[in-house]
Amino acid sequence: MSFWTPTASTTTEGRFSVTATRAMCVGPEDVEFVMGGVAQAMAVDAAELATGKPLLWSTIQFNAAARNHQTIDIDVIWQSGGRSLSQVRVDVTADQKPVQSMFAALGARPGNTKQFIKMPTVDRPENCPRKDDPLIQTEGNLISEFDRRTAFEDAEVGLEYMWIRPVKSMPITAGLLALTSDFMLGAHRDTRGGTSLDNTLRVFSVEPTDWILSVTQMSGFREGVAMGVTHQFTQDGRLLSTSSQTGLLPRK
Amino acid sequence: MSFWTPTASTTTEGRFSVTATRAMCVGPEDVEFVMGGVAQAMAVDAAELATGKPLLWSTIQFNAAARNHQTIDIDVIWQSGGRSLSQVRVDVTADQKPVQSMFAALGARPGNTKQFIKMPTVDRPENCPRKDDPLIQTEGNLISEFDRRTAFEDAEVGLEYMWIRPVKSMPITAGLLALTSDFMLGAHRDTRGGTSLDNTLRVFSVEPTDWILSVTQMSGFREGVAMGVTHQFTQDGRLLSTSSQTGLLPRK
């Protein structure tokens, strides 16, 4: 149970609910809204609870955002699958209005594990400068729930390495990886303050770690739109996830 | 109009239809089915036709597959957006049964273009060995519609560079990039013959080119499941797309 995890309805099959709090939100106080990554974390937790299986992949489409204090309902709708695999769609509403929708596959089959992507060599998080987000942080909102450190940043090649960990210790879950992977638009000076259209998350493992390293490589910017790929690692270099996003660049 | 492009219904708003042919299919003759990438290409073409906007991003969930000769209906359902951007869901059915569903964002805004991802140095396609797919190809099916050449392959590091072009010349479209990016599971000896669960495609450009280079880096294999990332380039190194997939490894 993380601070965003919804509760199963006792009356409606596949429905989960949670009330939005400031800790789930970003943005100025008068327009604070639930961050897309938190919405995805809620939907991922609901899908895992509904199916009893671990998340393999999910893509969420951000159509709108829930506001602070709204009631968020999450409906897990079975699409296909069998004993070892489930494919679902998850619809998210805020005070009964649609805000996001997600596809996901969950499950596992016996098989080998092999990691191809390697973690780059980086300095320890304790030695890296703290990363702030003046555009979206306020006292007690989501940004204050995480400690972030910039390990490397090169805007010319579109690359950033960022350490991130929850201020209050919590286990590594697919939901936490969804949430933390949604910081992608913070990885480049030209994308900060932009608007994510989606997030695709592929979970490789949920190995325990204190800090997560997010390695973001922007693919490119096209006509006011950014796209990029993030890999997340444990502190000792085990792959946690592969994710990617498309987002609108901020209007200058 | 490509060989998979569906036709708009004259009676139902947002509906497009096409009849499956062998050229859209893979697999043995008695169980030939429409390849997932072709289904995504149909859905992408329908979304572009319905909105009048170019595709930025789409993710398709593969729940089942249409069979040869079936009637495929594609419904484009508006989710959100305005003048410059449209977000849609696209539902695909075969003889009225759901087979796939897709999210997409389409549009553009004024802004700069900057490409960060570089094409690796590779030999010319004419000098590379032809790539065949004995597991899924038959006379006249989809595989015979494309000429593919292996430019580089290293299973130990999970990396492949593949040239691909349509045998019958056609323009570079988002649909063609969707289709050709769905060859990802063919990029590694251990994933060939596997089953894709989804495909996420982000379109950077549709610059003209004769051959497309698909650079696939597998992220890793986990409990019978593969995940990886592909970048597609024109022959002179301009980025076309960034895509990624999760797939079930073939049972040995």
mmCIF file of C-alpha atoms in Angstrom, chain A:
data_model
loop_
_atom_site.group_PDB
_atom_site.id
_atom_site.type_symbol
_atom_site.label_atom_id
_atom_site.label_comp_id
_atom_site.label_asym_id
_atom_site.label_seq_id
_atom_site.Cartn_x
_atom_site.Cartn_y
_atom_site.Cartn_z
ATOM 1 C CA MET A 1 0.000 0.000 0.000
ATOM 2 C CA SER A 2 1.611 3.231 -1.194
ATOM 3 C CA PHE A 3 0.109 6.670 -0.648
ATOM 4 C CA TRP A 4 -1.572 6.514 -4.071
ATOM 5 C CA THR A 5 -2.860 2.903 -3.915
ATOM 6 C CA PRO A 6 -6.646 2.731 -4.456
ATOM 7 C CA THR A 7 -9.053 0.568 -2.450
ATOM 8 C CA ALA A 8 -11.209 -2.158 -4.005
ATOM 9 C CA SER A 9 -14.922 -1.445 -4.167
ATOM 10 C CA THR A 10 -17.044 -3.862 -2.150
ATOM 11 C CA THR A 11 -19.937 -3.502 -4.605
ATOM 12 C CA THR A 12 -18.528 -3.098 -8.129
ATOM 13 C CA GLU A 13 -16.315 -5.870 -9.607
ATOM 14 C CA GLY A 14 -12.991 -4.506 -10.898
ATOM 15 C CA ARG A 15 -13.504 -0.997 -9.448
ATOM 16 C CA PHE A 16 -10.963 0.718 -7.183
ATOM 17 C CA SER A 17 -11.179 4.200 -5.665
ATOM 18 C CA VAL A 18 -9.014 6.787 -3.951
ATOM 19 C CA THR A 19 -9.409 10.460 -3.027
ATOM 20 C CA ALA A 20 -6.794 12.821 -4.466
ATOM 21 C CA THR A 21 -4.498 14.484 -1.913
ATOM 22 C CA ARG A 22 -1.867 17.181 -2.246
ATOM 23 C CA ALA A 23 0.878 14.524 -1.989
ATOM 24 C CA MET A 24 -0.352 13.129 -5.345
ATOM 25 C CA CYS A 25 -0.405 16.564 -7.006
ATOM 26 C CA VAL A 26 1.902 18.964 -8.819
ATOM 27 C CA GLY A 27 1.350 22.524 -10.024
ATOM 28 C CA PRO A 28 0.566 25.861 -8.350
ATOM 29 C CA GLU A 29 -1.798 25.725 -5.352
ATOM 30 C CA ASP A 30 -4.786 27.163 -7.210
ATOM 31 C CA VAL A 31 -4.579 24.631 -10.046
ATOM 32 C CA GLU A 32 -2.898 21.641 -8.439
ATOM 33 C CA PHE A 33 -3.579 18.386 -10.274
ATOM 34 C CA VAL A 34 -2.723 14.703 -9.909
ATOM 35 C CA MET A 35 0.540 14.060 -11.775
ATOM 36 C CA GLY A 36 0.166 11.671 -14.733
ATOM 37 C CA GLY A 37 2.682 9.252 -13.246
ATOM 38 C CA VAL A 38 0.622 9.038 -10.046
ATOM 39 C CA ALA A 39 -2.505 8.265 -12.089
ATOM 40 C CA GLN A 40 -0.552 5.531 -13.872
ATOM 41 C CA ALA A 41 0.707 4.191 -10.527
ATOM 42 C CA MET A 42 -2.915 4.012 -9.266
ATOM 43 C CA ALA A 43 -4.025 2.214 -12.443
ATOM 44 C CA VAL A 44 -1.066 -0.194 -12.301
ATOM 45 C CA ASP A 45 -1.725 -1.028 -8.630
ATOM 46 C CA ALA A 46 -5.423 -1.597 -9.431
ATOM 47 C CA ALA A 47 -4.548 -3.877 -12.377
ATOM 48 C CA GLU A 48 -2.135 -5.904 -10.220
ATOM 49 C CA LEU A 49 -4.695 -6.196 -7.404
ATOM 50 C CA ALA A 50 -7.541 -7.135 -9.795
ATOM 51 C CA THR A 51 -5.568 -9.819 -11.645
ATOM 52 C CA GLY A 52 -3.246 -11.035 -8.877
ATOM 53 C CA LYS A 53 -0.393 -10.869 -11.415
ATOM 54 C CA PRO A 54 2.739 -8.703 -11.768
ATOM 55 C CA LEU A 55 2.788 -5.943 -14.397
ATOM 56 C CA LEU A 56 4.814 -6.597 -17.557
ATOM 57 C CA TRP A 57 3.840 -3.573 -19.625
ATOM 58 C CA SER A 58 1.439 -0.656 -19.519
ATOM 59 C CA THR A 59 0.750 2.427 -21.633
ATOM 60 C CA ILE A 60 -1.430 5.215 -20.284
ATOM 61 C CA GLN A 61 -3.021 7.962 -22.376
ATOM 62 C CA PHE A 62 -3.276 11.281 -20.547
ATOM 63 C CA ASN A 63 -6.481 12.993 -21.737
ATOM 64 C CA ALA A 64 -6.986 15.244 -18.712
ATOM 65 C CA ALA A 65 -5.949 15.314 -15.040
ATOM 66 C CA ALA A 66 -7.789 14.850 -11.759
ATOM 67 C CA ARG A 67 -7.722 17.836 -9.379
ATOM 68 C CA ASN A 68 -6.845 17.718 -5.690
ATOM 69 C CA HIS A 69 -9.714 16.407 -3.461
ATOM 70 C CA GLN A 70 -11.551 14.742 -6.374
ATOM 71 C CA THR A 71 -12.765 11.141 -6.106
ATOM 72 C CA ILE A 72 -10.802 8.971 -8.508
ATOM 73 C CA ASP A 73 -12.419 5.735 -9.715
ATOM 74 C CA ILE A 74 -10.366 3.127 -11.534
ATOM 75 C CA ASP A 75 -12.104 0.384 -13.527
ATOM 76 C CA VAL A 76 -10.097 -2.661 -14.578
ATOM 77 C CA ILE A 77 -11.708 -4.207 -17.684
ATOM 78 C CA TRP A 78 -10.557 -7.650 -18.808
ATOM 79 C CA GLN A 79 -9.654 -7.834 -22.523
ATOM 80 C CA SER A 80 -7.961 -11.205 -23.074
ATOM 81 C CA GLY A 81 -5.615 -13.742 -21.543
ATOM 82 C CA GLY A 82 -5.498 -17.004 -19.641
ATOM 83 C CA ARG A 83 -3.933 -18.517 -16.562
ATOM 84 C CA SER A 84 -0.417 -17.093 -16.976
ATOM 85 C CA LEU A 85 -1.192 -13.801 -18.737
ATOM 86 C CA SER A 86 -3.905 -11.129 -18.430
ATOM 87 C CA GLN A 87 -4.466 -8.198 -20.798
ATOM 88 C CA VAL A 88 -6.652 -5.401 -19.482
ATOM 89 C CA ARG A 89 -7.827 -1.889 -20.158
ATOM 90 C CA VAL A 90 -8.051 0.433 -17.167
ATOM 91 C CA ASP A 91 -10.293 3.523 -17.276
ATOM 92 C CA VAL A 92 -9.644 6.335 -14.799
ATOM 93 C CA THR A 93 -12.293 8.938 -13.927
ATOM 94 C CA ALA A 94 -12.290 11.955 -11.573
ATOM 95 C CA ASP A 95 -15.706 12.810 -10.116
ATOM 96 C CA GLN A 96 -17.133 10.544 -12.870
ATOM 97 C CA LYS A 97 -15.378 12.372 -15.747
ATOM 98 C CA PRO A 98 -12.853 10.371 -17.862
ATOM 99 C CA VAL A 99 -9.272 11.574 -17.335
ATOM 100 C CA GLN A 100 -6.982 8.731 -18.422
ATOM 101 C CA SER A 101 -7.082 5.280 -19.968
ATOM 102 C CA MET A 102 -4.445 2.546 -19.859
ATOM 103 C CA PHE A 103 -3.641 -0.773 -21.517
ATOM 104 C CA ALA A 104 -1.625 -3.359 -19.608
ATOM 105 C CA ALA A 105 -0.350 -6.920 -19.763
ATOM 106 C CA LEU A 106 0.354 -8.792 -16.530
ATOM 107 C CA GLY A 107 1.758 -12.220 -15.742
ATOM 108 C CA ALA A 108 4.825 -14.393 -16.055
ATOM 109 C CA ARG A 109 5.937 -17.695 -17.538
ATOM 110 C CA PRO A 110 8.886 -19.902 -16.601
ATOM 111 C CA GLY A 111 11.984 -18.751 -18.464
ATOM 112 C CA ASN A 112 15.460 -17.361 -18.222
ATOM 113 C CA THR A 113 16.357 -13.821 -17.229
ATOM 114 C CA LYS A 114 18.941 -11.893 -19.214
ATOM 115 C CA GLN A 115 19.705 -8.178 -18.990
ATOM 116 C CA PHE A 116 21.252 -6.528 -22.054
ATOM 117 C CA ILE A 117 21.092 -2.834 -21.098
ATOM 118 C CA LYS A 118 23.966 -1.777 -18.844
ATOM 119 C CA MET A 119 23.930 1.051 -16.310
ATOM 120 C CA PRO A 120 26.383 3.843 -17.078
ATOM 121 C CA THR A 121 29.100 4.659 -14.547
ATOM 122 C CA VAL A 122 27.864 7.454 -12.281
ATOM 123 C CA ASP A 123 28.776 9.124 -9.018
ATOM 124 C CA ARG A 124 27.007 8.081 -5.789
ATOM 125 C CA PRO A 125 23.718 9.946 -5.170
ATOM 126 C CA GLU A 126 25.136 11.456 -1.949
ATOM 127 C CA ASN A 127 27.748 13.273 -4.080
ATOM 128 C CA CYS A 128 25.293 14.647 -6.664
ATOM 129 C CA PRO A 129 23.495 18.028 -6.465
ATOM 130 C CA ARG A 130 19.851 18.089 -5.421
ATOM 131 C CA LYS A 131 17.361 18.640 -8.263
ATOM 132 C CA ASP A 132 14.461 21.041 -7.729
ATOM 133 C CA ASP A 133 11.453 21.849 -9.871
ATOM 134 C CA PRO A 134 10.341 25.407 -9.158
ATOM 135 C CA LEU A 135 7.728 25.206 -11.960
ATOM 136 C CA ILE A 136 5.633 22.484 -10.309
ATOM 137 C CA GLN A 137 6.570 22.153 -6.637
ATOM 138 C CA THR A 138 4.736 23.559 -3.604
ATOM 139 C CA GLU A 139 4.952 22.760 0.118
ATOM 140 C CA GLY A 140 3.735 19.201 0.694
ATOM 141 C CA ASN A 141 2.983 18.306 -2.911
ATOM 142 C CA LEU A 142 4.287 15.292 -4.822
ATOM 143 C CA ILE A 143 7.675 16.837 -5.538
ATOM 144 C CA SER A 144 8.439 16.980 -1.807
ATOM 145 C CA GLU A 145 7.789 13.216 -1.560
ATOM 146 C CA PHE A 146 10.935 12.488 -3.593
ATOM 147 C CA ASP A 147 14.625 13.245 -3.262
ATOM 148 C CA ARG A 148 16.203 13.746 -6.693
ATOM 149 C CA ARG A 149 19.852 14.251 -7.616
ATOM 150 C CA THR A 150 21.371 15.138 -10.980
ATOM 151 C CA ALA A 151 24.178 12.682 -11.739
ATOM 152 C CA PHE A 152 24.792 13.868 -15.318
ATOM 153 C CA GLU A 153 23.152 16.215 -17.784
ATOM 154 C CA ASP A 154 24.121 17.145 -21.339
ATOM 155 C CA ALA A 155 21.421 19.082 -23.196
ATOM 156 C CA GLU A 156 23.408 19.018 -26.442
ATOM 157 C CA VAL A 157 23.151 15.233 -26.728
ATOM 158 C CA GLY A 158 19.753 15.032 -24.960
ATOM 159 C CA LEU A 159 21.002 12.829 -22.120
ATOM 160 C CA GLU A 160 20.362 12.917 -18.369
ATOM 161 C CA TYR A 161 21.122 10.563 -15.443
ATOM 162 C CA MET A 162 18.968 11.263 -12.381
ATOM 163 C CA TRP A 163 18.920 9.529 -8.983
ATOM 164 C CA ILE A 164 15.487 9.416 -7.358
ATOM 165 C CA ARG A 165 14.150 7.913 -4.122
ATOM 166 C CA PRO A 166 10.990 8.320 -2.059
ATOM 167 C CA VAL A 167 11.630 10.439 1.057
ATOM 168 C CA LYS A 168 9.608 7.897 3.063
ATOM 169 C CA SER A 169 11.097 4.501 2.334
ATOM 170 C CA MET A 170 8.817 2.189 0.333
ATOM 171 C CA PRO A 171 9.277 -1.051 -1.612
ATOM 172 C CA ILE A 172 10.060 -1.024 -5.329
ATOM 173 C CA THR A 173 6.799 -1.777 -7.131
ATOM 174 C CA ALA A 174 5.587 -1.435 -10.714
ATOM 175 C CA GLY A 175 3.480 1.497 -9.491
ATOM 176 C CA LEU A 176 6.526 3.292 -8.085
ATOM 177 C CA LEU A 177 8.403 2.722 -11.365
ATOM 178 C CA ALA A 178 5.429 4.145 -13.315
ATOM 179 C CA LEU A 179 5.382 7.219 -11.120
ATOM 180 C CA THR A 180 9.134 7.880 -11.165
ATOM 181 C CA SER A 181 9.440 7.230 -14.934
ATOM 182 C CA ASP A 182 6.979 10.088 -15.550
ATOM 183 C CA PHE A 183 9.683 12.616 -14.665
ATOM 184 C CA MET A 184 11.018 12.232 -18.240
ATOM 185 C CA LEU A 185 10.136 15.751 -19.399
ATOM 186 C CA GLY A 186 12.249 17.050 -16.508
ATOM 187 C CA ALA A 187 15.353 15.561 -18.120
ATOM 188 C CA HIS A 188 16.067 18.382 -20.591
ATOM 189 C CA ARG A 189 16.056 22.176 -20.207
ATOM 190 C CA ASP A 190 13.802 22.554 -23.270
ATOM 191 C CA THR A 191 11.146 20.037 -22.120
ATOM 192 C CA ARG A 192 10.740 21.172 -18.475
ATOM 193 C CA GLY A 193 7.206 22.453 -17.935
ATOM 194 C CA GLY A 194 5.947 20.461 -20.917
ATOM 195 C CA THR A 195 2.839 18.247 -21.021
ATOM 196 C CA SER A 196 3.077 14.452 -21.311
ATOM 197 C CA LEU A 197 0.625 12.818 -23.715
ATOM 198 C CA ASP A 198 1.336 9.261 -22.555
ATOM 199 C CA ASN A 199 3.750 7.015 -20.702
ATOM 200 C CA THR A 200 4.772 3.499 -21.771
ATOM 201 C CA LEU A 201 6.352 1.423 -18.994
ATOM 202 C CA ARG A 202 7.911 -2.037 -19.377
ATOM 203 C CA VAL A 203 8.887 -3.643 -16.068
ATOM 204 C CA PHE A 204 11.979 -5.845 -16.107
ATOM 205 C CA SER A 205 12.262 -6.396 -12.337
ATOM 206 C CA VAL A 206 11.239 -4.954 -8.963
ATOM 207 C CA GLU A 207 14.572 -5.670 -7.244
ATOM 208 C CA PRO A 208 14.990 -3.807 -3.950
ATOM 209 C CA THR A 209 17.065 -0.625 -4.007
ATOM 210 C CA ASP A 210 17.316 2.568 -1.990
ATOM 211 C CA TRP A 211 17.899 4.938 -4.931
ATOM 212 C CA ILE A 212 16.688 4.441 -8.531
ATOM 213 C CA LEU A 213 18.836 5.735 -11.408
ATOM 214 C CA SER A 214 16.766 7.072 -14.328
ATOM 215 C CA VAL A 215 18.808 7.264 -17.547
ATOM 216 C CA THR A 216 16.905 9.373 -20.090
ATOM 217 C CA GLN A 217 17.912 9.716 -23.739
ATOM 218 C CA MET A 218 15.745 12.128 -25.703
ATOM 219 C CA SER A 219 15.121 10.755 -29.198
ATOM 220 C CA GLY A 220 14.369 14.177 -30.622
ATOM 221 C CA PHE A 221 12.075 17.197 -30.780
ATOM 222 C CA ARG A 222 9.657 17.568 -33.687
ATOM 223 C CA GLU A 223 7.262 20.458 -34.283
ATOM 224 C CA GLY A 224 6.733 21.329 -30.624
ATOM 225 C CA VAL A 225 6.760 17.697 -29.528
ATOM 226 C CA ALA A 226 9.435 15.781 -27.570
ATOM 227 C CA MET A 227 9.999 12.025 -27.472
ATOM 228 C CA GLY A 228 12.465 10.034 -25.410
ATOM 229 C CA VAL A 229 13.376 6.755 -23.700
ATOM 230 C CA THR A 230 14.221 6.137 -20.023
ATOM 231 C CA HIS A 231 15.884 3.109 -18.419
ATOM 232 C CA GLN A 232 15.685 2.690 -14.639
ATOM 233 C CA PHE A 233 18.292 0.787 -12.614
ATOM 234 C CA THR A 234 18.926 -0.252 -9.019
ATOM 235 C CA GLN A 235 21.961 1.276 -7.319
ATOM 236 C CA ASP A 236 24.015 -1.799 -8.230
ATOM 237 C CA GLY A 237 23.011 -1.726 -11.910
ATOM 238 C CA ARG A 238 20.150 -4.186 -12.208
ATOM 239 C CA LEU A 239 17.570 -3.105 -14.817
ATOM 240 C CA LEU A 240 14.168 -2.172 -13.364
ATOM 241 C CA SER A 241 12.296 -0.775 -16.356
ATOM 242 C CA THR A 242 12.297 0.600 -19.896
ATOM 243 C CA SER A 243 9.892 3.477 -20.504
ATOM 244 C CA SER A 244 9.139 6.124 -23.126
ATOM 245 C CA GLN A 245 6.986 9.193 -23.562
ATOM 246 C CA THR A 246 5.768 11.753 -26.055
ATOM 247 C CA GLY A 247 5.103 15.235 -24.701
ATOM 248 C CA LEU A 248 4.262 18.745 -25.822
ATOM 249 C CA LEU A 249 7.124 21.203 -25.350
ATOM 250 C CA PRO A 250 6.248 24.200 -23.192
ATOM 251 C CA ARG A 251 5.143 27.282 -25.143
ATOM 252 C CA LYS A 252 7.906 29.895 -24.881
#
